Amino acid sequence: MKDRMTPAIRMGGHTQRGQCAKRMSILDAAADVFCRQGFAGASIDEIAAVACVSRQTIYNHYREKETLFVAVVEDVMNRANAMLFSVLSSFPENADNLEDGLTAFAVRLNKNCICNHDGKFLRKLVQTEGERYPHLFESWRQQGPGKLTTALSALLARLAHTGALVIDDFDVAARQFVALANADLQMMTLFGGTPTDEQLEKAARNAVRTFLKAYGRPGTDGAGRPPQLAAIAG
Amino acid sequence: MKDRMTPAIRMGGHTQRGQCAKRMSILDAAADVFCRQGFAGASIDEIAAVACVSRQTIYNHYREKETLFVAVVEDVMNRANAMLFSVLSSFPENADNLEDGLTAFAVRLNKNCICNHDGKFLRKLVQTEGERYPHLFESWRQQGPGKLTTALSALLARLAHTGALVIDDFDVAARQFVALANADLQMMTLFGGTPTDEQLEKAARNAVRTFLKAYGRPGTDGAGRPPQLAAIAG
DNA sequence: GACGTTTTAGACAATGGCGTCTAATTTTAC
DNA sequence: GTAAAATTAGACGCCATTGTCTAAAACGTC
């Protein structure tokens, strides 16, 4: 009857990370179990076991299973957002050595945003539980693929403006760049595997070569020859 | 104590469809519920209700929940396989009007194999339950994306042999063709929506234009001019 | 060391789903 | 029409899980 409040409320309602080790441990464990078992298949007991925490502690921090689930998704989405922003900032600004610049960018995009743990987690969870939590799905779509496409579209437009690329529809080109970058890795990441650095490099190289053959300014492909001549000579 | 066997066994062990309306009704309902709720979240009672069948009837046909699940996946995979074979047979044989031929092919591929009900079902289920049933995942990968890639690779090679395309790595080109074809539709199909015919047409057109800019024989893009000149003129 | 807070382990009721069983009813085949 | 097969509704035991509660233990701070 002492009407004590939950620790989370006591702490002032902060939901940022880093406030306490237990909380992070719970979030990480829950992400792991939710990702493997789905929402319905995940049990609080298993999450508690993975987090090395008693079940009651979880209920102290999160009112119910659904609260925990939403918190996990928000947490991962925050991390993924920050990472996407960072990767987008590394897009090559000038046209010097465009093929290498775009390839390095594609590697970073795949490695840190799409094939990484958080990226796979979000795609899987959103697809699994998206119908049950439409708001969650919409939020992910806007902040993830949506932001990526619009930002990449603007960056490509800037390159096109300098004459380094010849693009008629920037949005389409942006989506195609992402699609090409993933073409060789999609299957592997879907099943849960993580590509090696070598595979990342090769996939990005294939993607950028094709992208530049389609959109590169005539006469400036990787070898410094017109693309057709290069293809015929090859 | 009468030791009666299940009707399925009595019927001679056939697992093909069409043997009885109830069976099909159960399979369809189970596919629907499994797809929406996942394996753990789906309840036999709900499947029975959707199938307009008593729960006991389901247990007469399938020993347990897992048996039903596997049967559902196999059923859908058989349909999807037949459809993929049919679509692959429609790949343009000669280079006449290559852009239109490839575009029509891409439309059929998306419409009947990737964005359709069965395609979305399989991708979702395999991703959701793939870790629990590795055999299922492997089987899907081989008969679905695997077969598509190798078949498309061979078909592209034939076109390249006639000189209509200039391709150095057929496997990479095949994966890129599929990736480009899906680039504009991925997000929509992921969330559950079905693209309109107009969207399918536009997505395929975008994909094939880029694919031909990258791999088309010089001097024969859609407008009959060298691609570079066309791009500059545009 | 004392006090307030957090965590823990375990018991607990309630819920819901799975798979079985039975008896009644409908469908099918001859 | 009759017999066999299939289907149905409902009850049942069993088990896992959720979320609550309590008393004891660990922790941190002064």
Coordinates of C-alpha atoms (C1' of nucleotides) in Angstrom, one line a residue:
Chain A
M1 CA 0.0 0.0 0.0
K2 CA 3.0 2.3 -0.1
D3 CA 2.2 3.4 -3.6
R4 CA 5.8 3.5 -4.7
M5 CA 6.4 4.6 -8.2
T6 CA 8.4 2.8 -10.8
P7 CA 12.1 3.5 -11.0
A8 CA 11.7 4.8 -14.5
I9 CA 9.3 7.5 -13.3
R10 CA 11.5 8.3 -10.3
M11 CA 14.4 8.8 -12.5
G12 CA 12.5 11.7 -14.1
G13 CA 11.0 10.0 -17.1
H14 CA 14.2 10.1 -19.2
T15 CA 14.1 7.5 -22.0
Q16 CA 17.5 8.2 -23.4
R17 CA 20.1 5.4 -23.2
G18 CA 22.9 5.2 -20.8
Q19 CA 21.0 6.0 -17.7
C20 CA 21.6 2.6 -16.2
A21 CA 23.3 -0.5 -17.2
K22 CA 20.3 -2.7 -16.4
R23 CA 18.1 -0.7 -18.8
M24 CA 20.6 -1.1 -21.7
S25 CA 21.0 -4.7 -20.9
I26 CA 17.2 -5.3 -21.0
L27 CA 16.9 -3.4 -24.3
D28 CA 19.7 -5.3 -26.0
A29 CA 18.4 -8.7 -24.8
A30 CA 14.8 -7.8 -25.8
A31 CA 16.0 -6.7 -29.3
D32 CA 17.8 -10.1 -29.6
V33 CA 14.8 -12.2 -28.5
F34 CA 12.2 -10.1 -30.3
C35 CA 14.2 -10.4 -33.5
R36 CA 14.6 -14.1 -33.3
Q37 CA 11.2 -15.1 -32.0
G38 CA 8.9 -12.2 -33.1
F39 CA 6.6 -10.4 -30.7
A40 CA 4.3 -13.3 -30.0
G41 CA 7.0 -15.9 -29.8
A42 CA 9.2 -13.9 -27.4
S43 CA 8.7 -14.6 -23.7
I44 CA 9.6 -12.1 -21.0
D45 CA 11.3 -14.9 -19.1
E46 CA 13.7 -15.5 -22.0
I47 CA 14.4 -11.9 -22.3
A48 CA 15.1 -11.7 -18.6
A49 CA 17.5 -14.7 -18.8
V50 CA 19.4 -13.2 -21.8
A51 CA 19.6 -9.9 -20.0
C52 CA 20.8 -11.6 -16.8
V53 CA 18.0 -9.8 -14.9
S54 CA 15.0 -10.9 -13.0
R55 CA 11.6 -10.8 -14.6
Q56 CA 10.4 -8.3 -12.1
T57 CA 13.1 -5.8 -13.0
I58 CA 11.8 -5.7 -16.6
Y59 CA 8.3 -5.0 -15.3
N60 CA 9.8 -2.3 -13.1
H61 CA 11.1 -0.5 -16.1
Y62 CA 8.4 -1.3 -18.7
R63 CA 4.8 -1.6 -17.8
E64 CA 4.0 -4.5 -20.1
K65 CA 5.4 -6.5 -23.0
E66 CA 4.2 -4.1 -25.6
T67 CA 5.8 -1.1 -23.8
L68 CA 9.1 -2.9 -23.9
F69 CA 8.7 -3.8 -27.6
V70 CA 8.0 -0.2 -28.6
A71 CA 10.9 1.0 -26.5
V72 CA 13.2 -1.5 -28.2
V73 CA 12.2 -0.4 -31.6
E74 CA 12.6 3.3 -30.8
D75 CA 16.0 2.7 -29.3
V76 CA 17.2 0.8 -32.4
M77 CA 15.7 3.4 -34.7
N78 CA 17.5 6.2 -32.9
R79 CA 20.8 4.5 -33.4
A80 CA 20.1 3.6 -37.0
N81 CA 19.1 7.2 -37.7
A82 CA 22.3 8.6 -36.3
M83 CA 24.3 6.1 -38.3
L84 CA 22.4 6.9 -41.5
F85 CA 23.1 10.6 -41.0
S86 CA 26.8 9.9 -40.5
V87 CA 27.0 7.8 -43.6
L88 CA 25.2 10.3 -45.7
S89 CA 27.6 13.0 -44.6
S90 CA 30.4 10.9 -46.2
F91 CA 29.0 11.1 -49.7
P92 CA 31.7 12.3 -52.1
E93 CA 31.4 16.0 -52.7
N94 CA 33.4 16.4 -55.9
A95 CA 33.8 14.3 -59.0
D96 CA 37.4 13.5 -58.5
N97 CA 37.8 9.7 -58.7
L98 CA 34.0 9.4 -58.7
E99 CA 34.0 5.6 -59.1
D100 CA 36.2 5.1 -56.0
G101 CA 34.2 7.7 -54.0
L102 CA 30.9 6.2 -54.8
T103 CA 32.2 2.7 -54.2
A104 CA 33.4 3.6 -50.7
F105 CA 30.1 5.3 -50.0
A106 CA 28.2 2.2 -51.1
V107 CA 30.4 0.0 -48.9
R108 CA 29.7 2.2 -45.9
L109 CA 26.0 2.3 -46.7
N110 CA 25.7 -1.4 -46.8
K111 CA 28.1 -2.1 -43.9
N112 CA 26.7 0.4 -41.5
C113 CA 23.1 0.9 -42.4
I114 CA 21.7 -2.1 -44.3
C115 CA 23.6 -5.2 -43.7
N116 CA 24.4 -4.4 -40.1
H117 CA 22.7 -5.7 -37.0
D118 CA 20.3 -2.8 -36.5
G119 CA 19.3 -2.6 -40.2
K120 CA 18.4 -6.2 -40.4
F121 CA 16.6 -6.0 -37.1
L122 CA 14.4 -3.2 -38.2
R123 CA 13.5 -4.6 -41.6
K124 CA 12.6 -7.9 -40.0
L125 CA 10.6 -6.5 -37.1
V126 CA 8.8 -3.9 -39.2
Q127 CA 7.9 -6.6 -41.7
T128 CA 6.8 -9.0 -39.0
E129 CA 4.8 -6.6 -36.8
G130 CA 4.2 -3.8 -39.1
E131 CA 0.5 -4.6 -39.6
R132 CA 0.0 -4.7 -35.8
Y133 CA 1.8 -1.3 -35.3
P134 CA 1.2 0.8 -38.4
H135 CA 2.6 3.9 -36.7
L136 CA 5.9 2.1 -36.1
F137 CA 6.0 1.0 -39.7
E138 CA 5.3 4.5 -41.0
S139 CA 7.9 6.0 -38.8
W140 CA 10.5 3.6 -39.9
R141 CA 9.7 4.1 -43.6
Q142 CA 10.0 7.9 -43.3
Q143 CA 13.2 8.0 -41.2
G144 CA 14.9 5.1 -42.9
P145 CA 14.3 4.4 -46.6
G146 CA 12.5 7.7 -47.1
K147 CA 15.2 9.8 -45.7
L148 CA 17.9 7.8 -47.5
T149 CA 16.2 8.2 -50.9
T150 CA 15.5 12.0 -50.6
A151 CA 19.0 12.7 -49.3
L152 CA 20.7 10.6 -51.9
S153 CA 18.5 12.2 -54.6
A154 CA 19.7 15.6 -53.5
L155 CA 23.3 14.5 -53.4
L156 CA 23.1 13.0 -56.9
A157 CA 21.5 16.2 -58.1
R158 CA 24.5 18.1 -56.9
L159 CA 26.9 15.8 -58.7
A160 CA 24.8 16.1 -61.8
H161 CA 24.8 19.8 -61.5
T162 CA 28.6 19.8 -61.8
G163 CA 28.3 17.7 -64.9
A164 CA 29.8 14.5 -63.4
L165 CA 26.6 12.6 -63.8
V166 CA 23.8 12.7 -66.4
I167 CA 20.5 12.0 -64.7
D168 CA 17.0 12.8 -65.7
D169 CA 15.1 11.6 -62.6
F170 CA 17.0 12.0 -59.4
D171 CA 14.6 10.1 -57.3
V172 CA 14.6 7.1 -59.6
A173 CA 18.4 7.2 -59.8
A174 CA 18.7 7.3 -56.0
R175 CA 16.4 4.3 -55.6
Q176 CA 18.4 2.5 -58.3
F177 CA 21.7 3.2 -56.7
V178 CA 20.5 1.7 -53.4
A179 CA 18.9 -1.3 -55.3
L180 CA 22.1 -1.9 -57.2
A181 CA 24.3 -1.6 -54.1
N182 CA 22.2 -4.3 -52.4
A183 CA 21.8 -6.5 -55.4
D184 CA 24.6 -8.9 -54.6
L185 CA 24.1 -9.0 -50.8
Q186 CA 20.3 -9.1 -50.4
M187 CA 20.1 -12.8 -50.2
M188 CA 22.9 -13.2 -47.7
T189 CA 21.6 -10.5 -45.4
L190 CA 18.0 -11.8 -45.6
F191 CA 19.1 -15.1 -44.2
G192 CA 21.0 -13.5 -41.4
G193 CA 24.5 -13.7 -42.6
T194 CA 26.9 -10.8 -42.5
P195 CA 29.0 -10.1 -45.6
T196 CA 32.8 -10.0 -45.4
D197 CA 34.7 -6.9 -46.2
E198 CA 35.7 -8.5 -49.5
Q199 CA 32.1 -9.2 -50.4
L200 CA 31.1 -5.7 -49.5
E201 CA 33.8 -4.3 -51.7
K202 CA 33.0 -6.4 -54.7
A203 CA 29.2 -5.8 -54.4
A204 CA 29.8 -2.1 -54.2
R205 CA 32.2 -2.1 -57.1
N206 CA 29.7 -4.0 -59.3
A207 CA 26.9 -1.7 -58.4
V208 CA 28.9 1.5 -59.0
R209 CA 30.3 0.3 -62.3
T210 CA 26.8 -0.4 -63.6
F211 CA 25.5 2.9 -62.1
L212 CA 28.2 4.9 -63.8
K213 CA 27.7 3.1 -67.1
A214 CA 24.1 4.2 -67.0
Y215 CA 24.5 7.7 -65.5
G216 CA 28.2 8.5 -65.8
R217 CA 29.2 11.5 -67.9
P218 CA 30.3 10.2 -71.3
G219 CA 34.0 9.8 -71.6
T220 CA 34.8 9.5 -67.9
D221 CA 34.3 6.0 -66.7
G222 CA 36.7 4.3 -64.3
A223 CA 39.3 3.7 -67.0
G224 CA 39.2 7.1 -68.4
R225 CA 37.8 5.9 -71.7
P226 CA 34.3 6.2 -73.2
P227 CA 32.2 3.4 -71.6
Q228 CA 31.3 1.8 -74.9
L229 CA 34.9 1.5 -76.1
A230 CA 35.8 0.1 -72.7
A231 CA 33.1 -2.5 -72.9
I232 CA 34.0 -3.5 -76.5
A233 CA 37.7 -3.5 -75.7
G234 CA 37.0 -5.7 -72.6
Chain B
M1 CA -9.7 -47.8 -29.3
K2 CA -10.9 -48.2 -32.8
D3 CA -7.6 -47.0 -34.2
R4 CA -9.0 -45.2 -37.2
M5 CA -6.5 -43.5 -39.4
T6 CA -6.7 -39.9 -40.5
P7 CA -8.6 -39.2 -43.7
A8 CA -5.4 -37.9 -45.3
I9 CA -3.8 -41.3 -44.9
R10 CA -6.9 -43.1 -45.9
M11 CA -7.0 -41.1 -49.1
G12 CA -3.7 -42.6 -50.1
G13 CA -1.3 -40.1 -48.9
H14 CA -1.8 -37.7 -51.8
T15 CA -0.7 -34.2 -50.9
Q16 CA -1.6 -32.6 -54.2
R17 CA -4.2 -29.9 -54.2
G18 CA -7.8 -30.3 -55.4
Q19 CA -8.5 -33.5 -53.6
C20 CA -11.1 -31.9 -51.4
A21 CA -12.5 -28.5 -50.9
K22 CA -12.0 -28.6 -47.2
R23 CA -8.3 -29.2 -47.6
M24 CA -7.9 -26.2 -49.9
S25 CA -10.0 -24.1 -47.6
I26 CA -7.7 -25.0 -44.7
L27 CA -4.6 -24.3 -46.6
D28 CA -5.8 -20.9 -47.8
A29 CA -7.0 -19.9 -44.4
A30 CA -3.8 -21.1 -42.7
A31 CA -1.7 -19.1 -45.2
D32 CA -3.6 -16.0 -44.5
V33 CA -3.4 -16.3 -40.7
F34 CA 0.2 -17.5 -40.6
C35 CA 1.2 -14.6 -42.9
R36 CA -0.5 -12.0 -40.7
Q37 CA 0.3 -13.4 -37.3
G38 CA 3.4 -15.5 -37.8
F39 CA 3.7 -19.1 -36.7
A40 CA 3.7 -18.4 -32.9
G41 CA 1.0 -15.8 -33.1
A42 CA -1.4 -17.8 -35.3
S43 CA -4.0 -19.9 -33.4
I44 CA -5.6 -23.0 -34.8
D45 CA -8.9 -21.7 -33.7
E46 CA -8.5 -18.6 -35.8
I47 CA -7.5 -20.7 -38.8
A48 CA -10.5 -22.9 -38.3
A49 CA -12.8 -19.9 -38.1
V50 CA -11.3 -18.3 -41.3
A51 CA -11.6 -21.6 -43.1
C52 CA -15.2 -22.1 -41.9
V53 CA -14.2 -25.5 -40.6
S54 CA -14.1 -27.1 -37.2
R55 CA -10.8 -27.3 -35.3
Q56 CA -11.0 -31.1 -35.3
T57 CA -11.1 -31.2 -39.0
I58 CA -7.8 -29.4 -39.2
Y59 CA -6.3 -32.0 -36.8
N60 CA -7.8 -34.8 -39.0
H61 CA -5.8 -33.5 -42.0
Y62 CA -2.6 -32.3 -40.3
R63 CA -1.2 -34.0 -37.2
E64 CA -0.1 -30.7 -35.5
K65 CA 0.4 -27.1 -36.1
E66 CA 3.8 -27.5 -37.5
T67 CA 2.7 -30.1 -40.0
L68 CA 0.1 -27.6 -41.2
F69 CA 2.6 -24.9 -41.4
V70 CA 5.0 -26.9 -43.6
A71 CA 2.2 -28.0 -45.8
V72 CA 1.1 -24.4 -46.3
V73 CA 4.6 -23.3 -47.3
E74 CA 5.0 -26.2 -49.7
D75 CA 1.7 -25.5 -51.3
V76 CA 2.5 -21.9 -51.9
M77 CA 6.0 -22.7 -53.1
N78 CA 4.6 -25.1 -55.7
R79 CA 2.3 -22.5 -57.1
A80 CA 5.1 -19.9 -57.1
N81 CA 7.4 -22.3 -58.8
A82 CA 5.0 -23.0 -61.6
M83 CA 4.4 -19.3 -62.0
L84 CA 8.1 -18.5 -62.1
F85 CA 8.6 -21.1 -64.8
S86 CA 5.8 -19.6 -66.8
V87 CA 7.2 -16.1 -66.5
L88 CA 10.7 -17.1 -67.4
S89 CA 9.4 -18.8 -70.6
S90 CA 8.1 -15.4 -71.7
F91 CA 11.6 -13.9 -71.8
P92 CA 12.2 -12.1 -75.2
E93 CA 14.1 -14.4 -77.5
N94 CA 15.4 -12.0 -80.1
A95 CA 16.6 -8.5 -80.0
D96 CA 13.7 -6.9 -81.9
N97 CA 12.4 -4.1 -79.8
L98 CA 14.5 -5.2 -76.9
E99 CA 13.4 -2.4 -74.6
D100 CA 9.7 -3.2 -74.9
G101 CA 10.4 -6.9 -74.6
L102 CA 12.4 -6.5 -71.5
T103 CA 9.9 -4.1 -70.0
A104 CA 7.0 -6.5 -70.6
F105 CA 9.1 -9.2 -69.0
A106 CA 9.9 -7.1 -66.0
V107 CA 6.2 -6.2 -65.6
R108 CA 5.3 -9.9 -65.6
L109 CA 8.1 -10.8 -63.2
N110 CA 7.0 -8.2 -60.7
K111 CA 3.3 -8.7 -61.1
N112 CA 3.2 -12.5 -61.0
C113 CA 6.3 -13.5 -59.0
I114 CA 7.4 -10.8 -56.7
C115 CA 4.6 -8.3 -55.9
N116 CA 1.9 -10.9 -55.9
H117 CA 0.3 -12.6 -53.0
D118 CA 2.4 -15.7 -53.0
G119 CA 5.6 -13.9 -53.5
K120 CA 5.0 -11.5 -50.6
F121 CA 3.8 -14.4 -48.4
L122 CA 6.9 -16.5 -49.0
R123 CA 9.4 -13.7 -48.4
K124 CA 7.7 -12.7 -45.2
L125 CA 7.3 -16.2 -43.9
V126 CA 10.8 -17.3 -44.8
Q127 CA 12.2 -14.2 -43.1
T128 CA 10.0 -14.7 -40.1
E129 CA 10.5 -18.4 -39.5
G130 CA 13.6 -19.1 -41.6
E131 CA 15.8 -19.5 -38.6
R132 CA 13.4 -22.1 -37.0
Y133 CA 13.2 -24.1 -40.3
P134 CA 16.5 -23.8 -42.1
H135 CA 15.5 -26.4 -44.6
L136 CA 12.5 -24.4 -45.6
F137 CA 14.6 -21.3 -46.1
E138 CA 17.2 -23.1 -48.2
S139 CA 14.5 -24.7 -50.3
W140 CA 12.9 -21.4 -51.0
R141 CA 16.2 -19.7 -51.8
Q142 CA 17.1 -22.4 -54.3
Q143 CA 13.8 -22.7 -56.1
G144 CA 13.0 -19.0 -55.9
P145 CA 15.7 -16.4 -56.2
G146 CA 18.3 -19.0 -57.0
K147 CA 16.5 -20.4 -60.0
L148 CA 15.5 -16.9 -61.1
T149 CA 19.1 -15.7 -61.1
T150 CA 20.6 -18.6 -62.9
A151 CA 17.8 -18.8 -65.5
L152 CA 17.9 -15.1 -66.1
S153 CA 21.7 -15.2 -66.3
A154 CA 21.5 -17.8 -69.1
L155 CA 18.8 -15.9 -71.0
L156 CA 20.9 -12.7 -70.8
A157 CA 23.9 -14.7 -72.0
R158 CA 21.9 -15.7 -75.1
L159 CA 21.0 -12.2 -75.8
A160 CA 24.6 -11.1 -75.4
H161 CA 25.7 -13.8 -77.7
T162 CA 23.6 -12.3 -80.5
G163 CA 25.3 -9.0 -79.8
A164 CA 22.2 -7.3 -78.5
L165 CA 23.8 -6.8 -75.0
V166 CA 27.3 -6.2 -73.8
I167 CA 27.8 -8.0 -70.5
D168 CA 30.9 -9.1 -68.7
D169 CA 29.4 -11.0 -65.8
F170 CA 26.0 -12.6 -66.5
D171 CA 25.2 -13.5 -62.9
V172 CA 25.9 -10.0 -61.7
A173 CA 23.8 -8.6 -64.6
A174 CA 20.9 -10.9 -63.7
R175 CA 20.9 -9.9 -60.1
Q176 CA 21.1 -6.2 -61.1
F177 CA 18.2 -6.7 -63.5
V178 CA 16.0 -8.1 -60.8
A179 CA 17.2 -5.4 -58.3
L180 CA 16.5 -2.6 -60.7
A181 CA 13.1 -4.0 -61.6
N182 CA 12.1 -3.9 -57.9
A183 CA 13.8 -0.7 -57.0
D184 CA 10.6 1.5 -57.3
L185 CA 8.2 -1.1 -55.8
Q186 CA 10.1 -2.6 -52.9
M187 CA 8.8 -0.3 -50.3
M188 CA 5.2 -0.6 -51.4
T189 CA 5.2 -4.4 -51.5
L190 CA 7.0 -4.6 -48.2
F191 CA 4.2 -2.8 -46.5
G192 CA 1.6 -5.0 -48.0
G193 CA 0.3 -2.9 -50.8
T194 CA -0.1 -4.1 -54.4
P195 CA 1.1 -1.8 -57.2
T196 CA -1.3 -0.7 -59.9
D197 CA -0.7 -1.7 -63.5
E198 CA 0.5 1.9 -64.2
Q199 CA 3.0 1.7 -61.4
L200 CA 4.2 -1.7 -62.6
E201 CA 4.7 -0.3 -66.1
K202 CA 6.6 2.8 -65.0
A203 CA 8.8 0.8 -62.6
A204 CA 9.7 -1.7 -65.3
R205 CA 10.3 1.1 -67.8
N206 CA 12.7 2.9 -65.4
A207 CA 14.5 -0.3 -64.7
V208 CA 15.0 -1.4 -68.3
R209 CA 16.1 2.0 -69.4
T210 CA 18.8 2.0 -66.9
F211 CA 19.7 -1.6 -67.5
L212 CA 20.0 -0.9 -71.3
K213 CA 22.0 2.3 -70.7
A214 CA 24.5 0.1 -68.8
Y215 CA 24.4 -3.1 -70.9
G216 CA 22.7 -2.2 -74.2
R217 CA 24.8 -2.5 -77.3
P218 CA 26.1 0.9 -78.3
G219 CA 24.0 2.6 -80.9
T220 CA 20.8 0.8 -80.2
D221 CA 19.0 2.2 -77.2
G222 CA 15.3 2.8 -77.3
A223 CA 15.5 5.8 -79.5
G224 CA 17.9 4.2 -82.0
R225 CA 20.7 6.6 -81.1
P226 CA 23.9 6.0 -79.2
P227 CA 23.0 6.2 -75.5
Q228 CA 25.4 9.0 -74.8
L229 CA 24.1 11.2 -77.5
A230 CA 20.6 10.5 -76.3
A231 CA 21.6 11.5 -72.8
I232 CA 23.3 14.7 -73.9
A233 CA 20.5 15.6 -76.2
G234 CA 17.9 14.9 -73.4
Chain C
dG1 C1' 26.8 1.3 9.9
dA2 C1' 22.0 3.1 8.6
dC3 C1' 18.7 4.2 5.4
dG4 C1' 16.3 4.4 1.1
dT5 C1' 16.2 2.3 -3.4
dT6 C1' 16.7 -1.3 -6.5
dT7 C1' 16.9 -5.9 -7.5
dT8 C1' 15.8 -10.7 -6.9
dA9 C1' 13.5 -15.2 -6.4
dG10 C1' 9.5 -17.4 -6.1
dA11 C1' 4.7 -18.1 -5.5
dC12 C1' 0.3 -16.9 -7.4
dA13 C1' -4.1 -16.4 -10.3
dA14 C1' -5.7 -15.7 -14.8
dT15 C1' -5.5 -16.5 -19.5
dG16 C1' -5.1 -18.8 -23.8
dG17 C1' -3.6 -22.1 -26.9
dC18 C1' -2.6 -26.9 -28.1
dG19 C1' -3.9 -31.4 -28.9
dT20 C1' -7.2 -35.3 -27.4
dC21 C1' -11.5 -37.3 -26.8
dT22 C1' -16.4 -38.3 -27.4
dA23 C1' -20.9 -38.2 -29.1
dA24 C1' -23.9 -36.4 -32.4
dT25 C1' -24.6 -34.9 -37.1
dT26 C1' -23.8 -34.5 -41.9
dT27 C1' -22.0 -36.1 -46.2
dT28 C1' -20.8 -39.7 -49.4
dA29 C1' -20.9 -44.1 -51.7
dC30 C1' -23.2 -48.1 -53.0
Chain D
dG1 C1' -32.0 -46.6 -47.6
dT2 C1' -28.1 -48.0 -45.4
dA3 C1' -23.5 -48.2 -44.0
dA4 C1' -19.1 -46.1 -43.9
dA5 C1' -16.6 -41.9 -43.7
dA6 C1' -16.1 -37.2 -42.7
dT7 C1' -17.3 -33.3 -40.0
dT8 C1' -18.8 -30.8 -36.0
dA9 C1' -19.3 -28.8 -31.3
dG10 C1' -17.9 -29.0 -27.1
dA11 C1' -15.5 -30.5 -23.0
dC12 C1' -11.2 -31.7 -21.2
dG13 C1' -6.2 -31.8 -19.3
dC14 C1' -2.0 -29.8 -19.9
dC15 C1' 1.3 -26.5 -20.3
dA16 C1' 3.4 -21.9 -21.2
dT17 C1' 3.0 -17.2 -20.5
dT18 C1' 1.6 -12.8 -18.6
dG19 C1' 1.4 -9.7 -15.0
dT20 C1' 1.0 -9.1 -9.8
dC21 C1' 2.5 -9.6 -5.2
dT22 C1' 5.7 -10.3 -1.2
dA23 C1' 9.6 -10.8 1.5
dA24 C1' 14.4 -11.1 1.4
dA25 C1' 18.7 -9.6 -0.4
dA26 C1' 22.0 -6.4 -2.6
dC27 C1' 23.3 -1.9 -3.5
dG28 C1' 24.7 3.0 -3.0
dT29 C1' 25.1 7.1 -0.4
dC30 C1' 25.8 9.7 3.5

